[in-house]
Coordinates of C-alpha atoms and ligand atoms in Angstrom, one line a residue:
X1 CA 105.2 137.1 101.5
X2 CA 106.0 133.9 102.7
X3 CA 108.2 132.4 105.4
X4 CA 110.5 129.2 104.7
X5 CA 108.6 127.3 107.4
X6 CA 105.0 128.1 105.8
X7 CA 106.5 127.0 102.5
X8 CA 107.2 123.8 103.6
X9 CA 103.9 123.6 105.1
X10 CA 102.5 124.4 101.5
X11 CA 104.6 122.4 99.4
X12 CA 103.3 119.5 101.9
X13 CA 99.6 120.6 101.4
X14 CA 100.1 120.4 97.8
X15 CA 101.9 116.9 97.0
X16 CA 98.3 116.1 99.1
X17 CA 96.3 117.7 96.9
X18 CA 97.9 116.1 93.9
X19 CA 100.5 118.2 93.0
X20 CA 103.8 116.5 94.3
X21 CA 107.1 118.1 94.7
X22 CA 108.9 116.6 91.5
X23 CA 105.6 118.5 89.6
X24 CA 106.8 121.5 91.3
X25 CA 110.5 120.8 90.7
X26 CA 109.9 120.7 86.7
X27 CA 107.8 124.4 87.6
X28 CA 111.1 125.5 89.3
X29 CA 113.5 124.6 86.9
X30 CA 111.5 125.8 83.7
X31 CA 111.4 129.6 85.2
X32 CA 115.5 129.1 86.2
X33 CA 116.0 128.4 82.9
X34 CA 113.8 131.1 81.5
X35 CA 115.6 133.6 83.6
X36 CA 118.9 132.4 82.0
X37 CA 118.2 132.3 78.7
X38 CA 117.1 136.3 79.2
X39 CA 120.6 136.8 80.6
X40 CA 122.0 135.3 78.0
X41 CA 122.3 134.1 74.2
X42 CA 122.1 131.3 72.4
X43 CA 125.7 129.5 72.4
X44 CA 127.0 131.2 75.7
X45 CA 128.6 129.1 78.7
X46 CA 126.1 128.2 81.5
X47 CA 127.6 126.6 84.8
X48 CA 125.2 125.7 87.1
X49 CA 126.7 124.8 90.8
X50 CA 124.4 122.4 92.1
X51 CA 123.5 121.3 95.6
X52 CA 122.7 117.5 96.5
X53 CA 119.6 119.0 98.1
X54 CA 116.1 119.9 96.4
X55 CA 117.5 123.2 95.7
X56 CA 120.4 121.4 93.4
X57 CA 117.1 119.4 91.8
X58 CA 116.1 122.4 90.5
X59 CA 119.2 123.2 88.6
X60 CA 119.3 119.7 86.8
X61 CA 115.7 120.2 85.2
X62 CA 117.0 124.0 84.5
X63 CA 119.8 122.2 82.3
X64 CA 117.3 119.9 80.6
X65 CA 115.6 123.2 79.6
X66 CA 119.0 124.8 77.9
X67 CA 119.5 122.6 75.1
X68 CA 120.5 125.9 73.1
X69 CA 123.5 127.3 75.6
X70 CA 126.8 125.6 76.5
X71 CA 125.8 124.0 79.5
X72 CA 127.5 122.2 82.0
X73 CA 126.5 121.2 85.8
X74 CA 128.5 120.8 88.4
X75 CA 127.9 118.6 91.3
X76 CA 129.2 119.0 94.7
X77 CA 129.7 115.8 95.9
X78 CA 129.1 111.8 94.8
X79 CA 125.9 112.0 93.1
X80 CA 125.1 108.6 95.5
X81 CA 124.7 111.0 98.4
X82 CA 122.1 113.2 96.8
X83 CA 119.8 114.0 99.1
X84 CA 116.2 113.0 98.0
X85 CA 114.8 110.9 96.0
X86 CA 113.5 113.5 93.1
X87 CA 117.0 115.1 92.6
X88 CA 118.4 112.1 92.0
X89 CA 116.0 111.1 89.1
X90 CA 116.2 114.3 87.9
X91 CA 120.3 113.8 87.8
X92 CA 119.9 110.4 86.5
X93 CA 117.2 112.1 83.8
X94 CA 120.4 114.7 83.0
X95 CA 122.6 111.4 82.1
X96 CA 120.2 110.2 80.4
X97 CA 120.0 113.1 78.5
X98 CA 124.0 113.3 77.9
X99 CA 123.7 116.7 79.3
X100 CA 127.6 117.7 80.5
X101 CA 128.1 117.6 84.0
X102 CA 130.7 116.7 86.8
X103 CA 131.1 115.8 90.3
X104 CA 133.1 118.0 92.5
X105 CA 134.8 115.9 95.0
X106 CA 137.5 118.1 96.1
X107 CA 136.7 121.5 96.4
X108 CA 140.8 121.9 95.4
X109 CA 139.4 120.8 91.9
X110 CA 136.7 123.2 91.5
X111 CA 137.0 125.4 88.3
X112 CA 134.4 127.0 86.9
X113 CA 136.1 128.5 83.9
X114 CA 134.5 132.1 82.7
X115 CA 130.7 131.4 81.7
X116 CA 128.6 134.0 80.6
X117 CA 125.8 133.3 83.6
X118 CA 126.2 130.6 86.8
X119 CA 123.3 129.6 88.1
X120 CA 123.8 129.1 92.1
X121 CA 122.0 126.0 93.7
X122 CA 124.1 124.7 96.0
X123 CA 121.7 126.0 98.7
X124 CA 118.3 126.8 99.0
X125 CA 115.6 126.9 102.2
X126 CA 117.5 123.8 103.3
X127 CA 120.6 125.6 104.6
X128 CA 121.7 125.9 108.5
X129 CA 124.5 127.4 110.1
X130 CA 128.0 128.1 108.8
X131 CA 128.8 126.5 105.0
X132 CA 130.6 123.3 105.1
X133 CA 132.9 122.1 102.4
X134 CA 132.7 122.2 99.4
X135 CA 129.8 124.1 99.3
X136 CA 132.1 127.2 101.0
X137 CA 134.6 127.4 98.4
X138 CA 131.8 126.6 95.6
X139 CA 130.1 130.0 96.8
X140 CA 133.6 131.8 96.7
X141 CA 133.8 130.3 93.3
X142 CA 130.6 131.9 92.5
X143 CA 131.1 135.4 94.1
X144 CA 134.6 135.3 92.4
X145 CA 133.7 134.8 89.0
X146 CA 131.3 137.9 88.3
X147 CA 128.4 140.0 89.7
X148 CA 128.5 142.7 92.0
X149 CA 130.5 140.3 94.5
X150 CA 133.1 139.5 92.1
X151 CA 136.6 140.6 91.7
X152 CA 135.7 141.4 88.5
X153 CA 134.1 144.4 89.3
X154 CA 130.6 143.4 87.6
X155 CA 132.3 142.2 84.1
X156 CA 131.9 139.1 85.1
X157 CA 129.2 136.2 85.0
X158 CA 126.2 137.2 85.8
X159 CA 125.2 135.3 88.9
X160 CA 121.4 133.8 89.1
X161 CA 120.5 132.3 92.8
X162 CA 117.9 129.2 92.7
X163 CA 115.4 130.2 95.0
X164 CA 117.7 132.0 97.4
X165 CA 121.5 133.1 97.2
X166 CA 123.2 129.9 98.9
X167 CA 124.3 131.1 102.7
X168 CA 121.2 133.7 103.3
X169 CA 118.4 133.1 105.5
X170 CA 115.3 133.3 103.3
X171 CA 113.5 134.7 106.6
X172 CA 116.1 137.2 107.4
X173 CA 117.9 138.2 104.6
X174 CA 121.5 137.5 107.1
X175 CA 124.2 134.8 106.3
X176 CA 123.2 131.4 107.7
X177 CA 126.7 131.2 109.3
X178 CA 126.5 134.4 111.4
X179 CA 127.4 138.0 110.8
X180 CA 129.8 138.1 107.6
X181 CA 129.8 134.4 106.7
X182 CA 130.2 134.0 103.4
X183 CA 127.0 133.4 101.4
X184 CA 126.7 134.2 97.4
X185 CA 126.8 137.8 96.5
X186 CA 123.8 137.3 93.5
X187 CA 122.4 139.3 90.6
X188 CA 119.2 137.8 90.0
X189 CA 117.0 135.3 92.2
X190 CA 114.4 133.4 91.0
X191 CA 112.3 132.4 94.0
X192 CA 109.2 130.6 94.4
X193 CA 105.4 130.9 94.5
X194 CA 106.0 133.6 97.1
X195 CA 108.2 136.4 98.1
X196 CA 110.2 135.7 100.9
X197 CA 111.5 138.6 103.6
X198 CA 114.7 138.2 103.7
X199 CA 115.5 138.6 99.6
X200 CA 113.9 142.0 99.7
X201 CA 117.1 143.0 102.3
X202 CA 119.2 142.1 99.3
X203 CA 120.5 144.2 96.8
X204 CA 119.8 141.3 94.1
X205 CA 117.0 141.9 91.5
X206 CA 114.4 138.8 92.6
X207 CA 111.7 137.7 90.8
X208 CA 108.7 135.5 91.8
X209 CA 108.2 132.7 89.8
X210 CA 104.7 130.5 89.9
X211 CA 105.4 127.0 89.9
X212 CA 102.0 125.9 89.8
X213 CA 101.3 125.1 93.6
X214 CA 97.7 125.5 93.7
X215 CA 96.0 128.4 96.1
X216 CA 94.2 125.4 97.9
X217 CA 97.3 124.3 99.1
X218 CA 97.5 127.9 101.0
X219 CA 93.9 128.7 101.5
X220 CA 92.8 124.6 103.7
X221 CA 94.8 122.9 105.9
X222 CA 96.3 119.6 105.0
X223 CA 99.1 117.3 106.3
X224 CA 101.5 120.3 106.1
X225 CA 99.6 122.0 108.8
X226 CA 100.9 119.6 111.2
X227 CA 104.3 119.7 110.5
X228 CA 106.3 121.3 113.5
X229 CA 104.4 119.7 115.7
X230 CA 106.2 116.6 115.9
X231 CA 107.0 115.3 119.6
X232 CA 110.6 115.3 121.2
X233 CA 111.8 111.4 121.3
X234 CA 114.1 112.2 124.3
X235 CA 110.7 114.2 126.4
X236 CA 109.2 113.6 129.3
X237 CA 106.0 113.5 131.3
X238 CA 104.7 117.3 131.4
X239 CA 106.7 118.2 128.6
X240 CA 104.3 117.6 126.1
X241 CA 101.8 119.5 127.9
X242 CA 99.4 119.6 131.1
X243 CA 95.6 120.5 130.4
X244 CA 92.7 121.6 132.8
X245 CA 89.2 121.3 131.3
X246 CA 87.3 123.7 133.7
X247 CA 83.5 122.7 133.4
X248 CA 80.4 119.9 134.3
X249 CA 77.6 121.1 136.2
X250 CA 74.8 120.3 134.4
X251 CA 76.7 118.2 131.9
X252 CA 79.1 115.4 132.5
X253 CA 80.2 113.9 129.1
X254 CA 81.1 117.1 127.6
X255 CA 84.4 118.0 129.8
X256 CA 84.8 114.3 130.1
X257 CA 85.3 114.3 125.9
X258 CA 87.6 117.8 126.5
X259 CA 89.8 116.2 128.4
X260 CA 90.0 112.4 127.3
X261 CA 90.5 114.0 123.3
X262 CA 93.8 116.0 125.1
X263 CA 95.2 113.1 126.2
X264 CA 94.6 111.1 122.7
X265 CA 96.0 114.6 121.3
X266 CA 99.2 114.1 122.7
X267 CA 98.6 116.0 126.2
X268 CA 100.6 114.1 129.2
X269 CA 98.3 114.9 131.7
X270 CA 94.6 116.1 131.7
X271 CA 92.8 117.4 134.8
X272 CA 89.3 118.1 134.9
X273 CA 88.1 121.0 137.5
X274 CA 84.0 120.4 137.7
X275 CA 81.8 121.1 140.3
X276 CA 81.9 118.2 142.7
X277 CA 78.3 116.7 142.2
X278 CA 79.2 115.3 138.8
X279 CA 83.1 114.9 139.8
X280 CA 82.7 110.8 140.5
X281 CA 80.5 110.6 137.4
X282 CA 83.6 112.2 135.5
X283 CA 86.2 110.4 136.9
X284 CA 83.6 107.3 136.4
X285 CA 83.9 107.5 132.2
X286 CA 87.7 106.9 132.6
X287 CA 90.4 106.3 135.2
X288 CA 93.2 108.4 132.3
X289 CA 91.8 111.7 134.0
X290 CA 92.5 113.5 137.6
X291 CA 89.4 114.7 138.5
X292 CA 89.5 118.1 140.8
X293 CA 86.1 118.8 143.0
X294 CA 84.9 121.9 143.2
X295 CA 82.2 122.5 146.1
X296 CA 78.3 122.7 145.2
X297 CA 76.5 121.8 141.3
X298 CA 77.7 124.4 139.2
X299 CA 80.3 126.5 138.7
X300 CA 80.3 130.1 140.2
X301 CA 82.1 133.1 141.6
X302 CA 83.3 131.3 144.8
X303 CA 85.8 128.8 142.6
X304 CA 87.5 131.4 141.4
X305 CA 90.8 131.2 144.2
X306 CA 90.9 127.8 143.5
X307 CA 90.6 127.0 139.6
X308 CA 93.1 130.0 139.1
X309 CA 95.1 128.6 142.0
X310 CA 95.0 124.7 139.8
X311 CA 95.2 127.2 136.4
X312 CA 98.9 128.6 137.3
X313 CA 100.7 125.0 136.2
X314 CA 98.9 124.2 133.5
X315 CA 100.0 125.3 130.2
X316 CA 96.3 125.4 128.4
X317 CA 93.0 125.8 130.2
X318 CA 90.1 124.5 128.2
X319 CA 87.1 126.8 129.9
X320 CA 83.7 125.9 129.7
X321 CA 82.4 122.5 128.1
X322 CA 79.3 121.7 129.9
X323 CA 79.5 124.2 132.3
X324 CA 75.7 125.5 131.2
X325 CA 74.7 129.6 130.9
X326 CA 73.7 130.0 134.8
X327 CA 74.7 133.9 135.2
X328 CA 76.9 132.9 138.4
X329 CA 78.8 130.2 136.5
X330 CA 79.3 133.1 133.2
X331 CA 80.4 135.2 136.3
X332 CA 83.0 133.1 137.3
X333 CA 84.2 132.7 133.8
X334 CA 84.4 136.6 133.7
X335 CA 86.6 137.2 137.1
X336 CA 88.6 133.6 135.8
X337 CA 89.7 135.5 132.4
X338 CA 90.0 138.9 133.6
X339 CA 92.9 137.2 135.6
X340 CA 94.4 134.6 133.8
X341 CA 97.7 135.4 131.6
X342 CA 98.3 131.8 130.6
X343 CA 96.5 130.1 127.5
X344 CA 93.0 129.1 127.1
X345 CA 90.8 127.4 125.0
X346 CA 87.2 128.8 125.1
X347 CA 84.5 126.8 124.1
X348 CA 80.6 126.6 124.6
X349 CA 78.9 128.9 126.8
X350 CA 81.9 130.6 128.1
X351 CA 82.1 131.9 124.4
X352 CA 79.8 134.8 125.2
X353 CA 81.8 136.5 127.7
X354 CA 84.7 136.8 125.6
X355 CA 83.8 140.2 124.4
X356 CA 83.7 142.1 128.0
X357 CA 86.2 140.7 129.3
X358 CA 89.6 142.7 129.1
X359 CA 92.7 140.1 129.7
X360 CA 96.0 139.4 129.5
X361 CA 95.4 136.2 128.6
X362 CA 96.0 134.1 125.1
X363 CA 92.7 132.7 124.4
X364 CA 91.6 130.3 121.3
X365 CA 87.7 130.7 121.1
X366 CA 85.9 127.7 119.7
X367 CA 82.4 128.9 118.7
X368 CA 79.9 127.3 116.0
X369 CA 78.0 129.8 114.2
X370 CA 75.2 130.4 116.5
X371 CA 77.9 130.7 119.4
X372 CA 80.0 133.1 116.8
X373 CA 76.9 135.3 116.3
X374 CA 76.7 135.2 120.5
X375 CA 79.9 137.0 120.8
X376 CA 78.8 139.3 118.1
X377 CA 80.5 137.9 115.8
X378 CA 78.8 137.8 112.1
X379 CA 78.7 135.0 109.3
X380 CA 77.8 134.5 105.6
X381 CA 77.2 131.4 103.9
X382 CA 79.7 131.6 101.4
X383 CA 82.6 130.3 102.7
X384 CA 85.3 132.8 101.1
X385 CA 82.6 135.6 102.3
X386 CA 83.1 134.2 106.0
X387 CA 86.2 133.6 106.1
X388 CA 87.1 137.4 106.2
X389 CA 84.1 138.1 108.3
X390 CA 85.5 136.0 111.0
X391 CA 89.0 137.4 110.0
X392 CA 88.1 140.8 110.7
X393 CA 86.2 139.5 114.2
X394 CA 89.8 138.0 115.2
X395 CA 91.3 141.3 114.7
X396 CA 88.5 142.9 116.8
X397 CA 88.6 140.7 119.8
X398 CA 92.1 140.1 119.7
X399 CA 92.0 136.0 120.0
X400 CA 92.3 132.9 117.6
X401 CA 89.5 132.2 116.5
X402 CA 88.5 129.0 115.4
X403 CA 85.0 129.0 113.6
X404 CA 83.1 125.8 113.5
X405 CA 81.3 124.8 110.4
X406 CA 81.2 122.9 107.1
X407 CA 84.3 124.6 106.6
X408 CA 85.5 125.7 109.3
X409 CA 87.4 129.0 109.7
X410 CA 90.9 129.6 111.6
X411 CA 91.9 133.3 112.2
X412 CA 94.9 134.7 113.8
X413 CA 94.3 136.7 116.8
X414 CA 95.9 139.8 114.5
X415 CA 93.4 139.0 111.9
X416 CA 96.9 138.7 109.3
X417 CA 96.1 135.0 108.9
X418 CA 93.3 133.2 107.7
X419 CA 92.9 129.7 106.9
X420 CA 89.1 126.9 105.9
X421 CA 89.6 123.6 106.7
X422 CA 87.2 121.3 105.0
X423 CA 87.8 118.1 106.5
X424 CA 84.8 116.3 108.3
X425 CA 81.5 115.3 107.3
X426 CA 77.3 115.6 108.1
X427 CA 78.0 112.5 111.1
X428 CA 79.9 115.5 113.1
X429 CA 77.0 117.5 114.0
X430 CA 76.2 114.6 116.3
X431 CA 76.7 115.8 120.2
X432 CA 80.2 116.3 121.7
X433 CA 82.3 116.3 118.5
X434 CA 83.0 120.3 119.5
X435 CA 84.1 119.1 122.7
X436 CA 86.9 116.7 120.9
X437 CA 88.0 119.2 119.3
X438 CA 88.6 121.9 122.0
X439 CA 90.2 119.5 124.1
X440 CA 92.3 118.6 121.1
X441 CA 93.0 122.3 120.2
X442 CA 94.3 122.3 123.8
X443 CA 96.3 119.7 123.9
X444 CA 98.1 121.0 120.6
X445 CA 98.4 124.5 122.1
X446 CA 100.0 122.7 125.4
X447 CA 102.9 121.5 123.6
X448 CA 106.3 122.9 123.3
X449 CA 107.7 124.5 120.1
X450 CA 110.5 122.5 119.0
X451 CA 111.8 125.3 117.7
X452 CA 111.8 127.6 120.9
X453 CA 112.1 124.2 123.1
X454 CA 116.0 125.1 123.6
X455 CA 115.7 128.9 125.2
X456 CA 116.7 129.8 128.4
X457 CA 114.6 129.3 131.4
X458 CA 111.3 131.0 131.3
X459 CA 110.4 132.8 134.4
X460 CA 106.9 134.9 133.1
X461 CA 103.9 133.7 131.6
X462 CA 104.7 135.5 128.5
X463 CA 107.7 133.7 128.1
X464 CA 106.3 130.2 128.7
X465 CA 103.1 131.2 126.3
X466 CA 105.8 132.4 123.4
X467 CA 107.8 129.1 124.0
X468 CA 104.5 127.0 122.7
X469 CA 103.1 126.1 119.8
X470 CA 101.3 129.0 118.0
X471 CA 98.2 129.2 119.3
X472 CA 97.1 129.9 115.4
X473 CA 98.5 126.6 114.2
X474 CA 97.6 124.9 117.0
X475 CA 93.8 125.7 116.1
X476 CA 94.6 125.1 112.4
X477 CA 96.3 121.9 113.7
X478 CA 93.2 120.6 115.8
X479 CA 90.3 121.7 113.1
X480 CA 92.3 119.8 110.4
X481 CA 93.2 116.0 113.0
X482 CA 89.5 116.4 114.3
X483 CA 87.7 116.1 110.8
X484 CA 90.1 113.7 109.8
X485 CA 89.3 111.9 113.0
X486 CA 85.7 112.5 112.1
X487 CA 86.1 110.9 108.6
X488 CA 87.7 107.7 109.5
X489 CA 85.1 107.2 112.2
X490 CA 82.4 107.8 109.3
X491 CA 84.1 105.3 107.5
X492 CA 83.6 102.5 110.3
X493 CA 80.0 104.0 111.9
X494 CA 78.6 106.3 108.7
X495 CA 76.2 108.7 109.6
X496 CA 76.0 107.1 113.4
X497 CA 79.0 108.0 114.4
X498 CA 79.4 109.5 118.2
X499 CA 81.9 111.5 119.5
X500 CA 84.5 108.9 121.4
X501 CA 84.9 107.3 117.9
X502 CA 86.8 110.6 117.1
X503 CA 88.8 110.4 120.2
X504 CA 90.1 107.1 119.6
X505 CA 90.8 108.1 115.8
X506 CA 93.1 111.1 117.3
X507 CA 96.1 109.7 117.2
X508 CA 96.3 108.2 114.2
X509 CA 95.0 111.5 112.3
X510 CA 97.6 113.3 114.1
X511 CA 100.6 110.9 114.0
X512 CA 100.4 108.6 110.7
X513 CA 100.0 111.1 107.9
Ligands
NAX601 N1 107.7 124.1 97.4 C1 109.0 123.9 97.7 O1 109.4 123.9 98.9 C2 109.9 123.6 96.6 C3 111.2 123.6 96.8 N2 112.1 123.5 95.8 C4 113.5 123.7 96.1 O2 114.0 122.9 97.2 C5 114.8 123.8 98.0 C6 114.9 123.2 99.4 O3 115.4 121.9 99.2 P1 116.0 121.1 100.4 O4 115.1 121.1 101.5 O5 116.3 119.7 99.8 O6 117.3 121.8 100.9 P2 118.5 122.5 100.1 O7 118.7 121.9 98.7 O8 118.4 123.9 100.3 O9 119.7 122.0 101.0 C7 119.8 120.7 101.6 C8 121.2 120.2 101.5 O10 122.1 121.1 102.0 C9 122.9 120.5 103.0 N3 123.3 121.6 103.9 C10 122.5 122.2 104.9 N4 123.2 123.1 105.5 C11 124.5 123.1 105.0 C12 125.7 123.9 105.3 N5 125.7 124.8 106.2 N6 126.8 123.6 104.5 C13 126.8 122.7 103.6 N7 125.7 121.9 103.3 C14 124.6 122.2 104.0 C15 122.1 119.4 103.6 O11 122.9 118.4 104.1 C16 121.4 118.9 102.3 O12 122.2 118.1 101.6 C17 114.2 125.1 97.8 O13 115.1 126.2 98.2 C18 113.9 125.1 96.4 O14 115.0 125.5 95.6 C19 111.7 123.3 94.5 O15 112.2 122.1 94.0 C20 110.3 123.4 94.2 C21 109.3 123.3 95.3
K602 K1 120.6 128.8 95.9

């Protein structure tokens, strides 16, 4: 089961692995046309009602595939104003061809006489909101001239749906328009590489059609992973996310390389809470950060009021680069968590308190292997092997987690999703590369959805966690940018890379795919 947004996400992954979306397109239209020529015989009418989106592009390579049935596409507006650039060879390839076809520019005009089947691509995943002309009277078209919509009573065509009956919410199975909008009424749907949850609400017969997009494409992370988290042109400061790195003591350059990778990340503002003996040192590496001092050299049970007092703005925490295993600083680290409801990022020695703690709180854990087996956590060294392991621990602690290794793991705090990410290289095992990437992770995780940017205003830290980015993709998200960071600074330094060559490299993984 797939949903429409994942899909994207994979089709993306896939044109990166080699397999680009016209490939899948030719995939798509082959199994529409198989499915027609079972509903039908050799010499019967087809019309196919075709979209100027992706979803009509699968209709004119289903044509190409019909030589052998009366065939004839029609095309709901100018064919100039197709939508992308692989529909439009594939209509310029159905010309070519001398396949019959015609433009709809009225919808007054539209007749689609009595064919035996009608193949329905006006709309696909790319649909929103009520159906606009002509594309609304095309679908009454459809639903009028046969199937279990029709006023024919069933006699009629028989009506096969590209990918998803035009008008239905692939997620939710509910007209795109609202409750009773109109939306084709299909027989059959042919959808692709994955179920999807809405068709199974329909009455429709659908079938699952493999169009070749390889399992890679689902199973690593790639340029898909980062779609969604695109930021707002029109936002401002603090909307794209405040981060506190609470940490130091006996380190300096770890928190330091949390919070300077949040800021290249995308984060507005980064704070740094560290005990106040290494506080000027911190704030020495770079004037970006706001350094908060916390009294004494290490972090312990006393900082508690205050940390959760600087905690309740923030919309990530990123708890415990270089904050060393003293037992009074893995104290505080216990009282911090058993309080906190917002969202963390837990990385280092922090890791290991993860599993007493009981808390409210929405936390990504960070670990390496050795950090992993810490928290009682196991591994394998086959990477499919882990993957479930750590899968299974997800479920069990109820977190993210985000395994660090050659590939690295990504597990969904339900332990429903897992994903490997296998970008990076042998430079990264250099020092303070994990510390990049958490403070990455938490910028990513700081952000606002897009998608829930628009609700009303939220009042509990429930709400404000749901309206971020998915704590799952935002670890998926980071893993992915970080090793891609990683291999463009292996590029320029080889195996002596350090860790601020990542940071710089942030952006440019994150932003210029
Ligand atoms: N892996 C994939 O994602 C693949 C997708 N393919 C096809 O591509 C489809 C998605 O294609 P697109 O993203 O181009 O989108 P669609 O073809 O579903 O729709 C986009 C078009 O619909 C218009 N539109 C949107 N809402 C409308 C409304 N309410 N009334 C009237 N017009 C409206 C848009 O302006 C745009 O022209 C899939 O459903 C599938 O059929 C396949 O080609 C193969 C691979
Ligand atoms: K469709």
């Amino acid at each position: 089961m797939i949903s429409s947004e994942r899909m994207a996400a994979v089709d993306a992954n896939a044109a990166a692995l080699g397999v680009p979306s016209k490939q899948l397109m030719e995939s798509s239209g082959n199994a529409v046309a198989r499915a027609v020529r079972s509903a039908s015989d050799p010499g019967d009418a087809v019309a196919l009602v075709c979209g100027r989106g992706n979803n009509g592009g699968d209709a004119f390579v289903a044509a190409r595939f019909l030589a052998d049935r009366d065939v004839t596409v029609h095309l709901l507006g100018r064919p100039e104003s197709i939508g992308t650039a692989i529909a439009r060879e594939n209509w310029e390839a159905l010309h070519a061809a001398e396949i019959p076809s015609e433009t709809v520019a009225d919808s007054a005009d539209f007749d689609l006489g009595s064919p035996a089947v009608v193949v329905d691509a006006v709309l696909g995943t790319g649909v929103s909101g009520t159906l606009r002309e002509p594309a609304r009277t095309a679908v009454e078209e459809i639903n009028a001239s046969g199937g279990r919509g029709g006023e024919s009573g069933g006699d009629g065509a028989i009506v096969i749906a590209v990918d998803v009956p035009s008008g239905v919410d692939a997620d939710t199975g509910e007209p795109t328009g609202g409750d009773g909008a109109v939306a084709v009424d299909a027989d059959r749907v042919v959808t692709f590489h994955d179920a999807k949850p809405g068709l199974e609400r329909l009455e429709a017969d659908v079938t699952v059609a493999d169009i070749g997009i390889p399992a890679a494409a689902e199973r690593y992370t790639g340029p898909g992973d980062l779609l969604g988290l695109g930021r707002s042109p029109d936002s401002h400061k603090g909307e794209n996310g405040e981060v506190l790195v609470v940490g130091g003591g006996p380190y300096t350059g770890a928190p330091s390389l949390s919070a300077r990778a949040a800021l290249r990340a995308g984060a507005d503002l980064a704070r740094v809470a560290c005990p106040a003996s290494v506080a000027d040192e911190i704030q020495g590496y770079s004037a970006d950060l706001i350094v908060r001092p916390l009294p004494g050299e290490s972090l312990g049970p006393d900082h508690f009021d205050r940390v959760a007092e600087l905690a309740a703005d923030q919309d990530v925490v990123v708890i415990g680069p270089g904050m060393g295993n003293a037992e009074a600083s893995l104290e505080f680290v216990r009282r911090f968590l058993a309080d906190f409801s917002g969202r963390a990022v837990v990385d280092a020695d922090a890791l290991r308190v993860v599993p007493e703690v009981e808390t409210d709180a929405e936390l990504i854990c960070t670990p390496h292997q050795g950090e992993l087996r810490g928290m009682g956590g196991e591994t394998a060294a086959d990477p499919n092997e882990r993957a479930e392991l750590v899968r299974a621990f997800a479920a069990e602690v109820g977190h993210t987690l985000l395994v660090k290794g050659r590939y690295d793991v990504i597990a969904s705090d339900d332990g429903e999703t897992v994903r490997q990410n296998r970008t990076g290289n042998p430079g990264m095992t250099v020092g303070g590369t994990g510390d990049v990437l958490a403070g990455t992770v938490g910028a990513l995780a700081a952000q606002t959805d897009p998608r829930t940017a628009q609700t009303d205003p939220r009042t509990t830290q429930t709400d404000r966690n749901a309206a971020r980015t998915d704590p799952f993709q935002a670890a998926a998200a980071g893993a992915y940018v970080n090793g891609l960071a990683g291999d463009a600074a292996a590029e320029a330094n080889g195996h002596g890379l350090v860790a601020t060559d990542l940071i710089d490299r942030l952006p440019d993984a994150l932003y210029d795919e």
